[in-house]
Amino acid sequence: MGRRAAAITLFLTFLAGCPQNPIEGARRALERGDLDEAGETFLRVARADPAHLAAWDGAVEVWCRRKVAVARCLEVLDLELDFLGSIARHHDALAASLESRARARLESGLAKSALEDLERAEAAAPERASIHVVRARALGMLGQSEAARAALDRALTLDPHHREGRALLEDLSDEGASGDEARFGGETSP
């Protein structure tokens, strides 16, 4: 009886001292809304065990979809690419993050940098119409009207009902717009 009690005590001590499953801890952090803790935990597990796809999925979910932290998302996806190669289910997250950063760069007047992001986004998700719409805006801001129209045509071929693409097409068709740069969201004065 003494040995059994000692074994039970040892087992309970072992359980109490065991670290919790880090993935479960990350999921609990996610449930309570602590995205930073969840994201860091998922990424730590993924780095320690690159074959742990649930950890990669969790990191992508947090940094790319919930927080939309573009730089962090790209870091996670680049790291995943280095460890595992291309994972098709994360291509859309990569494209969405790059598109988001391209839009932000366009708002800051950085059309050439936006085009670099869009090139990589298109490689990840070539059928995503919104990438081509943003490309049309960037090219138009650079005064490359023909290329911008081609990008817009591609977007509307992929999704004929794309609202932003339709609105841009309407702006281009409007005879009241002055200069391609103004039509694509660029400045009208030097």
PDB file of C-alpha atoms in Angstrom:
ATOM      1  CA  MET A   1       0.000   0.000   0.000  1.00  0.00           C
ATOM      2  CA  GLY A   2       2.845   2.376   0.744  1.00  0.00           C
ATOM      3  CA  ARG A   3       4.385   1.798  -2.673  1.00  0.00           C
ATOM      4  CA  ARG A   4       1.067   2.433  -4.411  1.00  0.00           C
ATOM      5  CA  ALA A   5       0.531   5.701  -2.535  1.00  0.00           C
ATOM      6  CA  ALA A   6       4.078   6.755  -3.376  1.00  0.00           C
ATOM      7  CA  ALA A   7       3.528   5.903  -7.050  1.00  0.00           C
ATOM      8  CA  ILE A   8       0.286   7.911  -7.140  1.00  0.00           C
ATOM      9  CA  THR A   9       1.986  10.835  -5.429  1.00  0.00           C
ATOM     10  CA  LEU A  10       4.859  10.662  -7.890  1.00  0.00           C
ATOM     11  CA  PHE A  11       2.440  10.486 -10.829  1.00  0.00           C
ATOM     12  CA  LEU A  12       0.431  13.489  -9.569  1.00  0.00           C
ATOM     13  CA  THR A  13       3.640  15.433  -8.991  1.00  0.00           C
ATOM     14  CA  PHE A  14       4.712  14.574 -12.528  1.00  0.00           C
ATOM     15  CA  LEU A  15       1.386  15.793 -13.949  1.00  0.00           C
ATOM     16  CA  ALA A  16       1.516  19.010 -11.956  1.00  0.00           C
ATOM     17  CA  GLY A  17       5.058  19.689 -13.126  1.00  0.00           C
ATOM     18  CA  CYS A  18       4.455  18.862 -16.788  1.00  0.00           C
ATOM     19  CA  PRO A  19       4.333  21.857 -19.044  1.00  0.00           C
ATOM     20  CA  GLN A  20       0.994  22.272 -20.750  1.00  0.00           C
ATOM     21  CA  ASN A  21       0.629  21.446 -24.398  1.00  0.00           C
ATOM     22  CA  PRO A  22       1.786  24.687 -26.039  1.00  0.00           C
ATOM     23  CA  ILE A  23      -0.696  24.376 -28.920  1.00  0.00           C
ATOM     24  CA  GLU A  24      -3.579  24.106 -26.445  1.00  0.00           C
ATOM     25  CA  GLY A  25      -2.165  27.102 -24.595  1.00  0.00           C
ATOM     26  CA  ALA A  26      -2.041  29.053 -27.852  1.00  0.00           C
ATOM     27  CA  ARG A  27      -5.626  28.070 -28.641  1.00  0.00           C
ATOM     28  CA  ARG A  28      -6.773  29.212 -25.201  1.00  0.00           C
ATOM     29  CA  ALA A  29      -4.962  32.517 -25.699  1.00  0.00           C
ATOM     30  CA  LEU A  30      -6.709  32.855 -29.046  1.00  0.00           C
ATOM     31  CA  GLU A  31     -10.095  32.164 -27.440  1.00  0.00           C
ATOM     32  CA  ARG A  32      -9.570  34.854 -24.829  1.00  0.00           C
ATOM     33  CA  GLY A  33      -8.434  37.318 -27.485  1.00  0.00           C
ATOM     34  CA  ASP A  34      -4.736  37.457 -26.626  1.00  0.00           C
ATOM     35  CA  LEU A  35      -3.587  37.381 -30.239  1.00  0.00           C
ATOM     36  CA  ASP A  36       0.029  38.316 -29.533  1.00  0.00           C
ATOM     37  CA  GLU A  37       0.523  35.468 -27.054  1.00  0.00           C
ATOM     38  CA  ALA A  38      -1.259  33.009 -29.340  1.00  0.00           C
ATOM     39  CA  GLY A  39       0.704  34.068 -32.407  1.00  0.00           C
ATOM     40  CA  GLU A  40       4.056  33.922 -30.648  1.00  0.00           C
ATOM     41  CA  THR A  41       3.282  30.501 -29.164  1.00  0.00           C
ATOM     42  CA  PHE A  42       2.151  29.038 -32.478  1.00  0.00           C
ATOM     43  CA  LEU A  43       5.296  30.394 -34.134  1.00  0.00           C
ATOM     44  CA  ARG A  44       7.580  29.101 -31.364  1.00  0.00           C
ATOM     45  CA  VAL A  45       6.094  25.603 -31.774  1.00  0.00           C
ATOM     46  CA  ALA A  46       6.401  25.788 -35.569  1.00  0.00           C
ATOM     47  CA  ARG A  47      10.069  26.757 -35.322  1.00  0.00           C
ATOM     48  CA  ALA A  48      10.776  23.958 -32.854  1.00  0.00           C
ATOM     49  CA  ASP A  49       8.858  21.381 -34.895  1.00  0.00           C
ATOM     50  CA  PRO A  50       8.602  22.500 -38.544  1.00  0.00           C
ATOM     51  CA  ALA A  51       6.451  19.467 -39.403  1.00  0.00           C
ATOM     52  CA  HIS A  52       3.753  20.638 -36.958  1.00  0.00           C
ATOM     53  CA  LEU A  53       1.280  21.985 -39.523  1.00  0.00           C
ATOM     54  CA  ALA A  54      -1.273  23.020 -36.889  1.00  0.00           C
ATOM     55  CA  ALA A  55       1.319  25.410 -35.459  1.00  0.00           C
ATOM     56  CA  TRP A  56       1.941  26.959 -38.884  1.00  0.00           C
ATOM     57  CA  ASP A  57      -1.805  27.206 -39.490  1.00  0.00           C
ATOM     58  CA  GLY A  58      -2.262  28.900 -36.116  1.00  0.00           C
ATOM     59  CA  ALA A  59       0.522  31.396 -36.762  1.00  0.00           C
ATOM     60  CA  VAL A  60      -0.925  32.241 -40.190  1.00  0.00           C
ATOM     61  CA  GLU A  61      -4.422  32.566 -38.709  1.00  0.00           C
ATOM     62  CA  VAL A  62      -3.235  35.021 -36.063  1.00  0.00           C
ATOM     63  CA  TRP A  63      -0.712  37.145 -37.952  1.00  0.00           C
ATOM     64  CA  CYS A  64      -2.259  37.082 -41.444  1.00  0.00           C
ATOM     65  CA  ARG A  65      -5.997  36.871 -40.886  1.00  0.00           C
ATOM     66  CA  ARG A  66      -6.897  38.130 -37.436  1.00  0.00           C
ATOM     67  CA  LYS A  67      -4.274  40.787 -36.718  1.00  0.00           C
ATOM     68  CA  VAL A  68      -3.446  41.447 -40.352  1.00  0.00           C
ATOM     69  CA  ALA A  69       0.070  42.345 -39.243  1.00  0.00           C
ATOM     70  CA  VAL A  70       1.565  42.382 -42.725  1.00  0.00           C
ATOM     71  CA  ALA A  71       5.250  42.382 -41.816  1.00  0.00           C
ATOM     72  CA  ARG A  72       4.782  39.647 -39.203  1.00  0.00           C
ATOM     73  CA  CYS A  73       2.595  37.623 -41.576  1.00  0.00           C
ATOM     74  CA  LEU A  74       5.220  37.773 -44.288  1.00  0.00           C
ATOM     75  CA  GLU A  75       7.891  36.768 -41.774  1.00  0.00           C
ATOM     76  CA  VAL A  76       5.826  33.704 -40.783  1.00  0.00           C
ATOM     77  CA  LEU A  77       5.107  32.742 -44.388  1.00  0.00           C
ATOM     78  CA  ASP A  78       8.712  33.237 -45.483  1.00  0.00           C
ATOM     79  CA  LEU A  79       9.888  31.125 -42.547  1.00  0.00           C
ATOM     80  CA  GLU A  80       7.335  28.462 -43.408  1.00  0.00           C
ATOM     81  CA  LEU A  81       8.527  28.510 -47.015  1.00  0.00           C
ATOM     82  CA  ASP A  82      12.131  28.049 -45.849  1.00  0.00           C
ATOM     83  CA  PHE A  83      11.214  25.107 -43.605  1.00  0.00           C
ATOM     84  CA  LEU A  84       8.517  23.355 -45.614  1.00  0.00           C
ATOM     85  CA  GLY A  85       8.310  24.809 -49.079  1.00  0.00           C
ATOM     86  CA  SER A  86       5.108  26.189 -50.493  1.00  0.00           C
ATOM     87  CA  ILE A  87       1.879  25.275 -48.711  1.00  0.00           C
ATOM     88  CA  ALA A  88      -1.032  25.911 -51.056  1.00  0.00           C
ATOM     89  CA  ARG A  89      -3.574  26.662 -48.344  1.00  0.00           C
ATOM     90  CA  HIS A  90      -1.510  29.630 -47.195  1.00  0.00           C
ATOM     91  CA  HIS A  91      -1.137  31.217 -50.638  1.00  0.00           C
ATOM     92  CA  ASP A  92      -4.285  33.285 -50.231  1.00  0.00           C
ATOM     93  CA  ALA A  93      -3.111  34.579 -46.842  1.00  0.00           C
ATOM     94  CA  LEU A  94       0.202  35.593 -48.411  1.00  0.00           C
ATOM     95  CA  ALA A  95      -1.560  37.294 -51.329  1.00  0.00           C
ATOM     96  CA  ALA A  96      -3.977  39.126 -49.037  1.00  0.00           C
ATOM     97  CA  SER A  97      -1.158  40.394 -46.810  1.00  0.00           C
ATOM     98  CA  LEU A  98       0.910  41.577 -49.744  1.00  0.00           C
ATOM     99  CA  GLU A  99      -2.122  43.230 -51.309  1.00  0.00           C
ATOM    100  CA  SER A 100      -2.846  44.990 -48.018  1.00  0.00           C
ATOM    101  CA  ARG A 101       0.710  46.319 -47.847  1.00  0.00           C
ATOM    102  CA  ALA A 102       0.533  47.355 -51.521  1.00  0.00           C
ATOM    103  CA  ARG A 103      -2.633  49.358 -50.794  1.00  0.00           C
ATOM    104  CA  ALA A 104      -0.949  51.065 -47.856  1.00  0.00           C
ATOM    105  CA  ARG A 105       2.055  51.883 -50.017  1.00  0.00           C
ATOM    106  CA  LEU A 106      -0.217  53.349 -52.704  1.00  0.00           C
ATOM    107  CA  GLU A 107      -1.853  55.572 -50.096  1.00  0.00           C
ATOM    108  CA  SER A 108       1.636  56.832 -49.264  1.00  0.00           C
ATOM    109  CA  GLY A 109       2.425  57.413 -52.946  1.00  0.00           C
ATOM    110  CA  LEU A 110       4.835  54.476 -53.210  1.00  0.00           C
ATOM    111  CA  ALA A 111       3.498  52.975 -56.441  1.00  0.00           C
ATOM    112  CA  LYS A 112       6.738  51.207 -57.452  1.00  0.00           C
ATOM    113  CA  SER A 113       7.021  49.498 -54.058  1.00  0.00           C
ATOM    114  CA  ALA A 114       3.359  48.545 -54.286  1.00  0.00           C
ATOM    115  CA  LEU A 115       4.009  46.898 -57.649  1.00  0.00           C
ATOM    116  CA  GLU A 116       6.774  44.780 -56.089  1.00  0.00           C
ATOM    117  CA  ASP A 117       4.329  43.506 -53.455  1.00  0.00           C
ATOM    118  CA  LEU A 118       1.687  42.887 -56.105  1.00  0.00           C
ATOM    119  CA  GLU A 119       4.084  40.846 -58.231  1.00  0.00           C
ATOM    120  CA  ARG A 120       4.681  38.488 -55.327  1.00  0.00           C
ATOM    121  CA  ALA A 121       0.953  38.482 -54.433  1.00  0.00           C
ATOM    122  CA  GLU A 122       0.039  37.527 -57.985  1.00  0.00           C
ATOM    123  CA  ALA A 123       2.555  34.679 -57.925  1.00  0.00           C
ATOM    124  CA  ALA A 124       0.836  33.348 -54.802  1.00  0.00           C
ATOM    125  CA  ALA A 125      -2.763  33.825 -55.987  1.00  0.00           C
ATOM    126  CA  PRO A 126      -2.972  34.729 -59.689  1.00  0.00           C
ATOM    127  CA  GLU A 127      -6.758  34.348 -59.780  1.00  0.00           C
ATOM    128  CA  ARG A 128      -7.368  36.995 -57.086  1.00  0.00           C
ATOM    129  CA  ALA A 129      -9.065  39.841 -58.989  1.00  0.00           C
ATOM    130  CA  SER A 130      -8.376  42.485 -56.342  1.00  0.00           C
ATOM    131  CA  ILE A 131      -4.615  42.154 -56.891  1.00  0.00           C
ATOM    132  CA  HIS A 132      -5.080  43.177 -60.518  1.00  0.00           C
ATOM    133  CA  VAL A 133      -7.291  46.123 -59.532  1.00  0.00           C
ATOM    134  CA  VAL A 134      -4.620  47.419 -57.163  1.00  0.00           C
ATOM    135  CA  ARG A 135      -2.021  46.837 -59.892  1.00  0.00           C
ATOM    136  CA  ALA A 136      -4.183  48.939 -62.251  1.00  0.00           C
ATOM    137  CA  ARG A 137      -4.230  51.762 -59.696  1.00  0.00           C
ATOM    138  CA  ALA A 138      -0.454  51.584 -59.188  1.00  0.00           C
ATOM    139  CA  LEU A 139       0.307  51.530 -62.890  1.00  0.00           C
ATOM    140  CA  GLY A 140      -2.107  54.383 -63.478  1.00  0.00           C
ATOM    141  CA  MET A 141      -0.423  56.429 -60.771  1.00  0.00           C
ATOM    142  CA  LEU A 142       2.843  55.896 -62.632  1.00  0.00           C
ATOM    143  CA  GLY A 143       1.238  57.112 -65.856  1.00  0.00           C
ATOM    144  CA  GLN A 144       1.276  53.674 -67.514  1.00  0.00           C
ATOM    145  CA  SER A 145      -2.290  53.835 -68.845  1.00  0.00           C
ATOM    146  CA  GLU A 146      -2.189  50.897 -71.245  1.00  0.00           C
ATOM    147  CA  ALA A 147      -0.708  48.545 -68.674  1.00  0.00           C
ATOM    148  CA  ALA A 148      -3.194  49.799 -66.088  1.00  0.00           C
ATOM    149  CA  ARG A 149      -6.118  49.133 -68.407  1.00  0.00           C
ATOM    150  CA  ALA A 150      -4.766  45.644 -69.134  1.00  0.00           C
ATOM    151  CA  ALA A 151      -4.547  44.909 -65.390  1.00  0.00           C
ATOM    152  CA  LEU A 152      -8.090  46.174 -64.919  1.00  0.00           C
ATOM    153  CA  ASP A 153      -9.292  44.034 -67.834  1.00  0.00           C
ATOM    154  CA  ARG A 154      -7.627  41.003 -66.226  1.00  0.00           C
ATOM    155  CA  ALA A 155      -9.342  41.750 -62.901  1.00  0.00           C
ATOM    156  CA  LEU A 156     -12.756  42.044 -64.517  1.00  0.00           C
ATOM    157  CA  THR A 157     -12.182  38.894 -66.541  1.00  0.00           C
ATOM    158  CA  LEU A 158     -11.530  37.044 -63.290  1.00  0.00           C
ATOM    159  CA  ASP A 159     -14.477  38.665 -61.507  1.00  0.00           C
ATOM    160  CA  PRO A 160     -16.860  40.641 -63.743  1.00  0.00           C
ATOM    161  CA  HIS A 161     -18.752  41.873 -60.665  1.00  0.00           C
ATOM    162  CA  HIS A 162     -15.738  43.092 -58.681  1.00  0.00           C
ATOM    163  CA  ARG A 163     -17.034  46.329 -57.133  1.00  0.00           C
ATOM    164  CA  GLU A 164     -13.769  48.196 -56.914  1.00  0.00           C
ATOM    165  CA  GLY A 165     -12.814  47.133 -60.445  1.00  0.00           C
ATOM    166  CA  ARG A 166     -16.215  48.190 -61.781  1.00  0.00           C
ATOM    167  CA  ALA A 167     -15.925  51.563 -60.023  1.00  0.00           C
ATOM    168  CA  LEU A 168     -12.463  52.126 -61.491  1.00  0.00           C
ATOM    169  CA  LEU A 169     -13.728  51.173 -64.946  1.00  0.00           C
ATOM    170  CA  GLU A 170     -16.559  53.648 -64.522  1.00  0.00           C
ATOM    171  CA  ASP A 171     -14.075  56.360 -63.516  1.00  0.00           C
ATOM    172  CA  LEU A 172     -12.001  55.592 -66.605  1.00  0.00           C
ATOM    173  CA  SER A 173     -15.052  55.803 -68.831  1.00  0.00           C
ATOM    174  CA  ASP A 174     -16.111  59.098 -67.301  1.00  0.00           C
ATOM    175  CA  GLU A 175     -15.145  61.864 -69.719  1.00  0.00           C
ATOM    176  CA  GLY A 176     -15.028  64.342 -66.852  1.00  0.00           C
ATOM    177  CA  ALA A 177     -11.874  62.830 -65.354  1.00  0.00           C
ATOM    178  CA  SER A 178      -8.750  64.757 -66.183  1.00  0.00           C
ATOM    179  CA  GLY A 179      -5.556  62.803 -66.772  1.00  0.00           C
ATOM    180  CA  ASP A 180      -4.878  59.150 -66.111  1.00  0.00           C
ATOM    181  CA  GLU A 181      -3.081  59.811 -62.855  1.00  0.00           C
ATOM    182  CA  ALA A 182      -6.199  61.457 -61.386  1.00  0.00           C
ATOM    183  CA  ARG A 183      -8.398  58.602 -62.590  1.00  0.00           C
ATOM    184  CA  PHE A 184      -6.205  56.007 -60.903  1.00  0.00           C
ATOM    185  CA  GLY A 185      -5.999  57.825 -57.609  1.00  0.00           C
ATOM    186  CA  GLY A 186      -2.791  59.775 -58.184  1.00  0.00           C
ATOM    187  CA  GLU A 187      -2.125  63.466 -57.860  1.00  0.00           C
ATOM    188  CA  THR A 188      -3.398  65.893 -60.474  1.00  0.00           C
ATOM    189  CA  SER A 189      -0.750  68.509 -59.881  1.00  0.00           C
ATOM    190  CA  PRO A 190       3.055  68.152 -60.014  1.00  0.00           C
TER     191      PRO A 190
END
